Short mmCIF file of C-alpha atoms and ligand atoms in Angstrom, two decimals:
data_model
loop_
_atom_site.label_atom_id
_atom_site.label_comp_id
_atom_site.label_asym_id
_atom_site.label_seq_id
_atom_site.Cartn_x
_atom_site.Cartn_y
_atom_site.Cartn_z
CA UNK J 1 150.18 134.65 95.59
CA UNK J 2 147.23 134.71 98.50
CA UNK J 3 144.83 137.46 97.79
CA UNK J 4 144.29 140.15 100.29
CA UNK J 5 141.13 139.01 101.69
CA UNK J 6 143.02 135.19 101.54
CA UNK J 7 145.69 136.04 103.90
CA UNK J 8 143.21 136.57 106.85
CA UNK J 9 143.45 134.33 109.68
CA UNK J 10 141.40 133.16 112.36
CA UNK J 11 143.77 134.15 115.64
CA UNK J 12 141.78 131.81 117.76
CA UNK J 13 139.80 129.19 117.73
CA UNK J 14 138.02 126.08 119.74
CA UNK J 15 140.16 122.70 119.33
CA UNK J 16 138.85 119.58 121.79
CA UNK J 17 137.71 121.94 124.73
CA UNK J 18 140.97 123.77 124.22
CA UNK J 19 141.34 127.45 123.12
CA UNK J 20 144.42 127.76 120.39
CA UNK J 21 145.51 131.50 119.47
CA UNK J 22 148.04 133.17 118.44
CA UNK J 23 150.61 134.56 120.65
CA UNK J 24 150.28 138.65 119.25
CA UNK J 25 153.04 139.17 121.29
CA UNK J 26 155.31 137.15 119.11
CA UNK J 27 154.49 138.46 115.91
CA UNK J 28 155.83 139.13 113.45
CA UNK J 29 158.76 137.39 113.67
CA UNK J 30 157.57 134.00 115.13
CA UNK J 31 153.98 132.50 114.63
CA UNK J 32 153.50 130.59 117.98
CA UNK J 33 150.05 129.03 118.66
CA UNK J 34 149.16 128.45 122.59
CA UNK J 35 147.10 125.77 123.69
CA UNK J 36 145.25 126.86 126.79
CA UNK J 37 142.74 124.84 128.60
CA UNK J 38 142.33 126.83 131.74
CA UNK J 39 140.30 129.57 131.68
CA UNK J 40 142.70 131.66 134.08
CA UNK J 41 145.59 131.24 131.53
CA UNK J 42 142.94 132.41 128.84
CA UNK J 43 142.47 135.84 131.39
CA UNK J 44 145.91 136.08 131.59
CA UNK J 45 146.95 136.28 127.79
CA UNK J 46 143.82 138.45 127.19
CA UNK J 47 145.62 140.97 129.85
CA UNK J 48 148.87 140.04 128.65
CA UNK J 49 147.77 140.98 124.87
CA UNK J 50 149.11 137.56 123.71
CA UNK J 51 145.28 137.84 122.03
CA UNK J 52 144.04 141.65 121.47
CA UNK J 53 141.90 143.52 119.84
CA UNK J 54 137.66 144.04 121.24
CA UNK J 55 136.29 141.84 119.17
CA UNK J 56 139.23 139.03 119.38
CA UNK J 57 138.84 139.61 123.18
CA UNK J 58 135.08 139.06 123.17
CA UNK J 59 135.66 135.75 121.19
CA UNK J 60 138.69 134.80 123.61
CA UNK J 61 136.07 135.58 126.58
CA UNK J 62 133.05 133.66 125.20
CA UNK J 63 135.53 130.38 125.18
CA UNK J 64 136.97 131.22 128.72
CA UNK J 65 133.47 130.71 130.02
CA UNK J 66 132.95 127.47 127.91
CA UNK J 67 136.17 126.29 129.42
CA UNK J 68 135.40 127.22 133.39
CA UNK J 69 132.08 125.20 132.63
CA UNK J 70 133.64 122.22 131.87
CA UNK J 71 136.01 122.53 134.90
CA UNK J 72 133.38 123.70 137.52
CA UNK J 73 130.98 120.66 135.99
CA UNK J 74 133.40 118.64 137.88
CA UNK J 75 135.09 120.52 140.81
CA UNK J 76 131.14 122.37 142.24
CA UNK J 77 128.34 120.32 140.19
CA UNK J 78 125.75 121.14 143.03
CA UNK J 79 126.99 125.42 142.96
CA UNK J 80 127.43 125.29 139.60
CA UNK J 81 125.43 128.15 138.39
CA UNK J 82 127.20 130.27 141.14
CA UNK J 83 130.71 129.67 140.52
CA UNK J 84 130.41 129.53 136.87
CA UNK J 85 129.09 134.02 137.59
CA UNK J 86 131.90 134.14 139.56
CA UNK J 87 134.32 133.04 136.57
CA UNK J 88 132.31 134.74 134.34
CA UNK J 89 132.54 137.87 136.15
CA UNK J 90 136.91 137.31 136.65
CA UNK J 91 136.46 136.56 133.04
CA UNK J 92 134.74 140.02 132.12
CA UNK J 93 136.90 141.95 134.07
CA UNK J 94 140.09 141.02 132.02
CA UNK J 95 140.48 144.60 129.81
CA UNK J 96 137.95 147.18 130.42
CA UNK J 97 137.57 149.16 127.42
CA UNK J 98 136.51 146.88 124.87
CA UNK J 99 132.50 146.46 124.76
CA UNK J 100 132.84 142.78 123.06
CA UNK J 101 134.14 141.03 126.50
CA UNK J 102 131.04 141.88 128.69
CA UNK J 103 128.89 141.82 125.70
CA UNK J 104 130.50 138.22 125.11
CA UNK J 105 130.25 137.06 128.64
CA UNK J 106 126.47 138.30 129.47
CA UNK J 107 125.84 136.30 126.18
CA UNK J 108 127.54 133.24 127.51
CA UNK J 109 125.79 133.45 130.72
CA UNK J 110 122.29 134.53 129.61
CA UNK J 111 123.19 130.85 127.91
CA UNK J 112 124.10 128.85 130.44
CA UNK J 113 120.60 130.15 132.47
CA UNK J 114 118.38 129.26 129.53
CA UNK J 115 120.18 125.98 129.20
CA UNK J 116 117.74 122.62 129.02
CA UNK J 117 119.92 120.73 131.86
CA UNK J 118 123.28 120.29 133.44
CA UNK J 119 124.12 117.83 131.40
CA UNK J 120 123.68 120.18 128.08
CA UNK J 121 125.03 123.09 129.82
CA UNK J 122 128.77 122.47 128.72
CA UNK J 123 128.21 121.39 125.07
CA UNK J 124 125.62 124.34 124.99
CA UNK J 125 128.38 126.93 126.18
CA UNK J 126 130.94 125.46 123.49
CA UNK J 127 128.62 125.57 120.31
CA UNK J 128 127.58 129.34 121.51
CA UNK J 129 131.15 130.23 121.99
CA UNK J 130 131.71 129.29 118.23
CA UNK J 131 128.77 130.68 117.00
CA UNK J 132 129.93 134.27 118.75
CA UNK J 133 133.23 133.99 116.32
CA UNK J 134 131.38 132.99 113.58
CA UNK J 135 128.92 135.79 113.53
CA UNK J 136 131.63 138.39 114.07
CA UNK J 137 133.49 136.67 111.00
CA UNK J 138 130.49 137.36 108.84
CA UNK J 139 129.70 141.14 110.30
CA UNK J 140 133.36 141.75 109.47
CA UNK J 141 132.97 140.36 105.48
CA UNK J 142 129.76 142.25 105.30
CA UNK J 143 131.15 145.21 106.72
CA UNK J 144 133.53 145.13 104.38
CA UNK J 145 131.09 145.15 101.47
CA UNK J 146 129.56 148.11 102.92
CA UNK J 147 132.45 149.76 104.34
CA UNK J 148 134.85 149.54 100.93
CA UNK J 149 132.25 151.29 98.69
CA UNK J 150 133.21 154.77 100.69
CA UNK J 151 136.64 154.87 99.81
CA UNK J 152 137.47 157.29 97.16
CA UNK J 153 138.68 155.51 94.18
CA UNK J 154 142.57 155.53 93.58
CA UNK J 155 142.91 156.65 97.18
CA UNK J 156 145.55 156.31 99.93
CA UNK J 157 143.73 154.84 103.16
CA UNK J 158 145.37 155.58 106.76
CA UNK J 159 144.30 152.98 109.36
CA UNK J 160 145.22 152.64 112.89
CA UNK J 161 146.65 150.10 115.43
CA UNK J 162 145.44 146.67 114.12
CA UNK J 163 141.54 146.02 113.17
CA UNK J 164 142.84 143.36 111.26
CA UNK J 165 141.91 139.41 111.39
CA UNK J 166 143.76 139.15 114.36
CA UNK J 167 141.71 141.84 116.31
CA UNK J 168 139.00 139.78 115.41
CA UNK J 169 137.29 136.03 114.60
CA UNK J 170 138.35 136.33 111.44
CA UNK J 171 139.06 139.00 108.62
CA UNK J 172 138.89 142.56 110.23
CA UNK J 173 137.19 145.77 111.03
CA UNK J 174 138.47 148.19 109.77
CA UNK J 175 141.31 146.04 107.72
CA UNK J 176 138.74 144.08 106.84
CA UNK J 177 137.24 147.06 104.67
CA UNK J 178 140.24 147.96 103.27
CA UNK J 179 141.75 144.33 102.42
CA UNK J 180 138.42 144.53 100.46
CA UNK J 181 138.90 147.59 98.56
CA UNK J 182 142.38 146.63 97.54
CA UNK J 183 141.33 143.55 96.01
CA UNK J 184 138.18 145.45 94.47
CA UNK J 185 141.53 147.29 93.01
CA UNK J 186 139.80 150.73 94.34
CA UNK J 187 142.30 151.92 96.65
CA UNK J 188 145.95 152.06 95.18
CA UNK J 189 148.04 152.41 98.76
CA UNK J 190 147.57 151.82 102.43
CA UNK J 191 149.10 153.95 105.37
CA UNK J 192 149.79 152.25 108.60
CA UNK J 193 151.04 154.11 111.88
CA UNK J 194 153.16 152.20 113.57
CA UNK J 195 150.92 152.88 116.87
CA UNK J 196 153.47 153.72 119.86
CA UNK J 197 153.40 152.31 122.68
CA UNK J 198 152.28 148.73 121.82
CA UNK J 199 153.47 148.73 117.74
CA UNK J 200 149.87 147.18 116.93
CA UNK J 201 150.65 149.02 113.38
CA UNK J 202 154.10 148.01 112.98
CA UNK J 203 154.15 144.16 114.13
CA UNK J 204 150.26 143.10 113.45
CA UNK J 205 148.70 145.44 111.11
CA UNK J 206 152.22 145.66 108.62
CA UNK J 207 152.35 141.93 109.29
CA UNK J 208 148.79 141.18 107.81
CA UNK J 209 149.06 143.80 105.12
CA UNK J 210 151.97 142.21 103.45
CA UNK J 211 150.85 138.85 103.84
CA UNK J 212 147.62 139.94 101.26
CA UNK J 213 150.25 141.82 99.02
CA UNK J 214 148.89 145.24 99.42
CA UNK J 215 151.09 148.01 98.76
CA UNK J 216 151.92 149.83 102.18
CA UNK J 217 153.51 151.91 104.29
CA UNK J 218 154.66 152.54 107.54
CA UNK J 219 154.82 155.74 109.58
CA UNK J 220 155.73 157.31 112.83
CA UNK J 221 152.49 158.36 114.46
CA UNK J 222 153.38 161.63 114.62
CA UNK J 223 153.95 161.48 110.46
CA UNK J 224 150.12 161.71 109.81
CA UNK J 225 149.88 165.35 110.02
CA UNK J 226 152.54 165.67 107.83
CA UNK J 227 150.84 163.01 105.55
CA UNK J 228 147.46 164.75 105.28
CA UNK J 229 148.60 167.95 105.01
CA UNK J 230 150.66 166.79 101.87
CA UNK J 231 147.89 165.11 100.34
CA UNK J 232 149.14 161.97 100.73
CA UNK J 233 146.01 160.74 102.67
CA UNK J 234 142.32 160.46 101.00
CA UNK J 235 140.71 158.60 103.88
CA UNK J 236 141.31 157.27 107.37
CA UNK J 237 139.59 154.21 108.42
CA UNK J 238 140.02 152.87 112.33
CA UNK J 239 138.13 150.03 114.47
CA UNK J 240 136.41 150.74 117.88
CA UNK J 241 136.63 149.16 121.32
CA UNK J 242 133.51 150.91 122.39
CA UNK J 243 131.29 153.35 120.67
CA UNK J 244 128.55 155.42 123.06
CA UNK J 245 124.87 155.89 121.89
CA UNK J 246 125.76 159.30 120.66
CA UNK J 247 128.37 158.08 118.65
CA UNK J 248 131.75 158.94 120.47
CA UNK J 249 134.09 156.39 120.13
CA UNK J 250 136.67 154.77 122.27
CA UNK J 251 139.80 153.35 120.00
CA UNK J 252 143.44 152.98 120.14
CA UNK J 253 145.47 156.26 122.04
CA UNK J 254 146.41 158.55 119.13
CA UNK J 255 142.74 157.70 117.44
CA UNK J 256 141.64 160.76 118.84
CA UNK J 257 144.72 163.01 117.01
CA UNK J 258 143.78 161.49 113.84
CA UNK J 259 140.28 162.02 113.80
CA UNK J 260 140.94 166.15 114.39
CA UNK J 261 144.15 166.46 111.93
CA UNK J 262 141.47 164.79 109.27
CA UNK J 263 138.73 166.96 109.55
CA UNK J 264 141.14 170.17 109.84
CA UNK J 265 142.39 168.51 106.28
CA UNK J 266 139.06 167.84 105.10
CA UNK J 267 139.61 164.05 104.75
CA UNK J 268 136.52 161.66 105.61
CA UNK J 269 137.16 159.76 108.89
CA UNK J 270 135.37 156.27 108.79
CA UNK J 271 135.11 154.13 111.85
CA UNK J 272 133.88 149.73 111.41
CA UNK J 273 132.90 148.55 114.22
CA UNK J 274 130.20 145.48 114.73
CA UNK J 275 126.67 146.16 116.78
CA UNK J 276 128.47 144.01 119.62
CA UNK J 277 130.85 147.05 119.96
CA UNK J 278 128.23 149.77 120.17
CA UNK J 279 127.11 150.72 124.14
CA UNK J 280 123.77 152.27 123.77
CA UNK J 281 123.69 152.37 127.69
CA UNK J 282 126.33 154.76 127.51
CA UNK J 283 124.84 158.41 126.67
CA UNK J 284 128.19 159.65 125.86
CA UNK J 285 132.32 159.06 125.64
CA UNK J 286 132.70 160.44 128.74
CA UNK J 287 131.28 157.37 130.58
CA UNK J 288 133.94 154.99 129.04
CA UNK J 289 136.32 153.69 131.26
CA UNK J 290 140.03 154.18 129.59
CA UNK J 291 142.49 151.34 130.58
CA UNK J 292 146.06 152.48 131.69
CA UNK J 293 148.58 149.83 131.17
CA UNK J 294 152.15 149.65 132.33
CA UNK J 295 154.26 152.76 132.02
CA UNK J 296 157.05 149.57 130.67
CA UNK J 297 155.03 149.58 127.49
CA UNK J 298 156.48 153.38 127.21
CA UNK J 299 159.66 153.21 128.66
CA UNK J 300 161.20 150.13 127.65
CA UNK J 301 161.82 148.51 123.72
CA UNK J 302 161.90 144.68 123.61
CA UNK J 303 162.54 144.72 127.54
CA UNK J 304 165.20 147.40 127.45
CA UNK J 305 165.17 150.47 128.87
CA UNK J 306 165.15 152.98 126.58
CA UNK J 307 163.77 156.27 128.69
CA UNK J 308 165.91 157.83 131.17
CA UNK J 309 166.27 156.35 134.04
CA UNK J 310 163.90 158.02 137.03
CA UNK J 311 161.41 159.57 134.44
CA UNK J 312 157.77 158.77 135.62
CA UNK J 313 155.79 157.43 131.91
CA UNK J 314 151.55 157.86 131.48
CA UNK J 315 150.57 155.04 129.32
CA UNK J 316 146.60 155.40 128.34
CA UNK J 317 145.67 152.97 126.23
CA UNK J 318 142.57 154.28 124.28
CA UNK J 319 141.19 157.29 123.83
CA UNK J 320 137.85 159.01 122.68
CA UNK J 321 136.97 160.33 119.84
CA UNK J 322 133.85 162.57 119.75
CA UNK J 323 131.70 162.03 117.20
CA UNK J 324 131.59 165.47 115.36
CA UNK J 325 134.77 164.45 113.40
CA UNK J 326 133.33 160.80 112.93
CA UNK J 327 132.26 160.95 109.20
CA UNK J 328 130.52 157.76 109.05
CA UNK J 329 130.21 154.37 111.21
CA UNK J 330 130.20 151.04 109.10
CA UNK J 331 128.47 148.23 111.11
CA UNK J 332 127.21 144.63 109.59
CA UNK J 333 124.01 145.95 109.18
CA UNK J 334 125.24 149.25 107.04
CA UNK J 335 126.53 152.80 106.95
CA UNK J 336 125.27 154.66 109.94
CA UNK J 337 125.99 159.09 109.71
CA UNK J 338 124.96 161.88 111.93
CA UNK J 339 122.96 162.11 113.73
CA UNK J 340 124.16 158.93 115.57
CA UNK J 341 121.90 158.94 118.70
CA UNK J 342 118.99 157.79 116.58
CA UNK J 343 121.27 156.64 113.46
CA UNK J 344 122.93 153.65 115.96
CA UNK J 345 119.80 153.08 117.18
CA UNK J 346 118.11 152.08 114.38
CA UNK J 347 120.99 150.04 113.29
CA UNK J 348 120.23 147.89 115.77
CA UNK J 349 116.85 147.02 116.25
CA UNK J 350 117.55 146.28 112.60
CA UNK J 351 115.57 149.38 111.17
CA UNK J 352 117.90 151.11 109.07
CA UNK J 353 119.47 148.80 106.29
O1 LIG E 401 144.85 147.36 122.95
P1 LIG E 401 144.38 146.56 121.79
O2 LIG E 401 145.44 146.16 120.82
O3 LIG E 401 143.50 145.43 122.23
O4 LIG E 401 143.50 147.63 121.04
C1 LIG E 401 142.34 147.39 120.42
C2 LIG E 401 142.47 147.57 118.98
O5 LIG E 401 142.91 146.67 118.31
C3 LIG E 401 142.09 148.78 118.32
O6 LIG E 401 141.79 149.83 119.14
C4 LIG E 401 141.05 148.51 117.26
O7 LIG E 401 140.90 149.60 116.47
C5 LIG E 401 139.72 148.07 117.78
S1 LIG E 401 139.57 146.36 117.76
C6 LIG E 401 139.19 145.94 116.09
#
């Protein structure tokens, strides 16, 4: 039987100048990898959510860029430098909430301007590319280590959406703690919502947490009052898309709800995100753009309507949670708690362990 932390899997990765993910869209029922070699068709399943999740995104970004480099190489070697921003900038522009895609693409391009030559250029955006998903597979284990040591022994752990291996370059945020404490054997159940509109809970996060045999459970979103207030819950644990420099933080629609029904339970609310998702330029929540997606996410089930016909549908896809009712933030580099303005800080010009 694969062990919990086993059953992660890389949902993308670099194959021959080709980016191969999985389709998100597809799961759980089929496992279909794409083979993409244009960076337009990488935009397009990043805004189709064939790959999701910030960090996944970031990764999913960071190869676009490698990709368009190789192309624009050929089709505009002498404007090179200026149609590779352009791309860059289509590139960045592909989901808006998420920190890790701009904070992937400034990386990639900050690369391709320090690069030795034109002829390195290409090779030097690939081998960055990598080493982006690489170093948010290790903040993910070690924010694991850190994060898992807050549970409460023997507890039940609610998590939200998917901050699994597949929001990710490998292993998980906030998944990624908790696949830890289960095979640490100090958590003894996990709760997932099912995370209307998009089912990120039921197909991805239900999907990974059976594959690593822990014992789980699904609920309706609107359940986790219920679940608290029964005692049913001992902790809730969610990723980030985008977390402000005074700690509010932008996550899945419904994070938000959570976060309030657990302090007015008096349950710890933990949030794992890595430093690439914190946005220290942003003073507060309220400066984080929200996407809206397609009211069809809301009013139709597997492409069938399922709303009455005529009824307008609001379909916001993250929202913010301030950070009064954020107990602690687990990063790679360690536990950061209030107060978060000089706590996040710290964390990362690597002064607080
Ligand atoms: O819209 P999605 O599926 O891309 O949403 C992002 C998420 O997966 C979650 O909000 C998550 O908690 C942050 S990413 C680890």
């Amino acid at each position: 039987m694969t062990s919990a932390v086993q059953a992660a899997i890389r949902p993308i990765a670099w194959v021959d100048g080709r980016v191969r993910l999985i389709d998100q869209t597809l799961l759980p029922h089929r496992e279909v990898w794409l083979e993409l070699s244009d960076y337009r068709e990488v935009v397009a399943a990043i805004k189709e959510m064939r790959i999701r999740g910030a960090p996944a995104i970031g990764v999913a970004g960071a190869y676009a860029v490698a990709i368009a480099a190789a192309e624009l190489m050929v089709t505009h070697p002498g404007d090179f430098a200026n149609q590779l921003e352009k791309a860059a900038s289509e590139i960045g522009d592909a989901r808006p909430t998420g920190a890790n895609l701009a904070w992937a693409v400034d990386r990639m391009l900050h690369t391709a301007r320090t690069s030795e030559s034109p002829a390195t250029v290409v090779e030097a955006l690939a081998t960055e590319a990598m080493a982006i998903q690489d170093e948010d597979e290790d903040a993910n284990r070690a924010m694991g280590r850190h994060g898992a040591q807050l549970l409460p022994q023997g507890g039940a752990i609610l998590t939200h959406c998917n901050a699994g291996s597949l929001a990710t370059g490998g292993f998980g945020t906030a998944l990624g703690i908790i696949m830890t404490a289960w095979e640490d054997g100090r958590i003894s159940k996990v709760i997932a919502t099912e995370t209307r509109p998009f089912l990120q809970g039921a197909r991805l996060t239900a999907w990974e947490l059976t594959k690593g045999g822990v014992d789980a459970s699904l609920i309706a979103d609107s359940a986790a009052g219920h679940m608290m207030q029964t005692g049913a819950v001992q902790a809730v644990v969610t990723g980030a898309d985008r977390i402000a420099a005074n700690g509010d933080v932008a996550n899945k629609i419904g994070t938000y709800s959570l976060a309030v029904l657990a302090k007015e339970n008096g349950i710890p609310f933990y949030v794992a995100a890595p430093t690439s998702t914190l946005d220290l330029d942003l003073p507060s929540g309220r400066d984080i753009v929200i996407e809206y997606r397609s009211p069809d996410e809301l009013t139709e089930l597997n492409g069938e309507r399922v709303a009455a016909d005529g009824i307008d549908a609001i379909n916001p896809a993250f929202d913010v949670t301030p950070h009064r009712y954020v107990t602690a933030i687990v990063t790679e580099k360690g536990v950061v708690r209030k107060p978060y303005g000089s706590g996040l800080r710290n964390t990362v010009e690597g002064t607080v362990g």
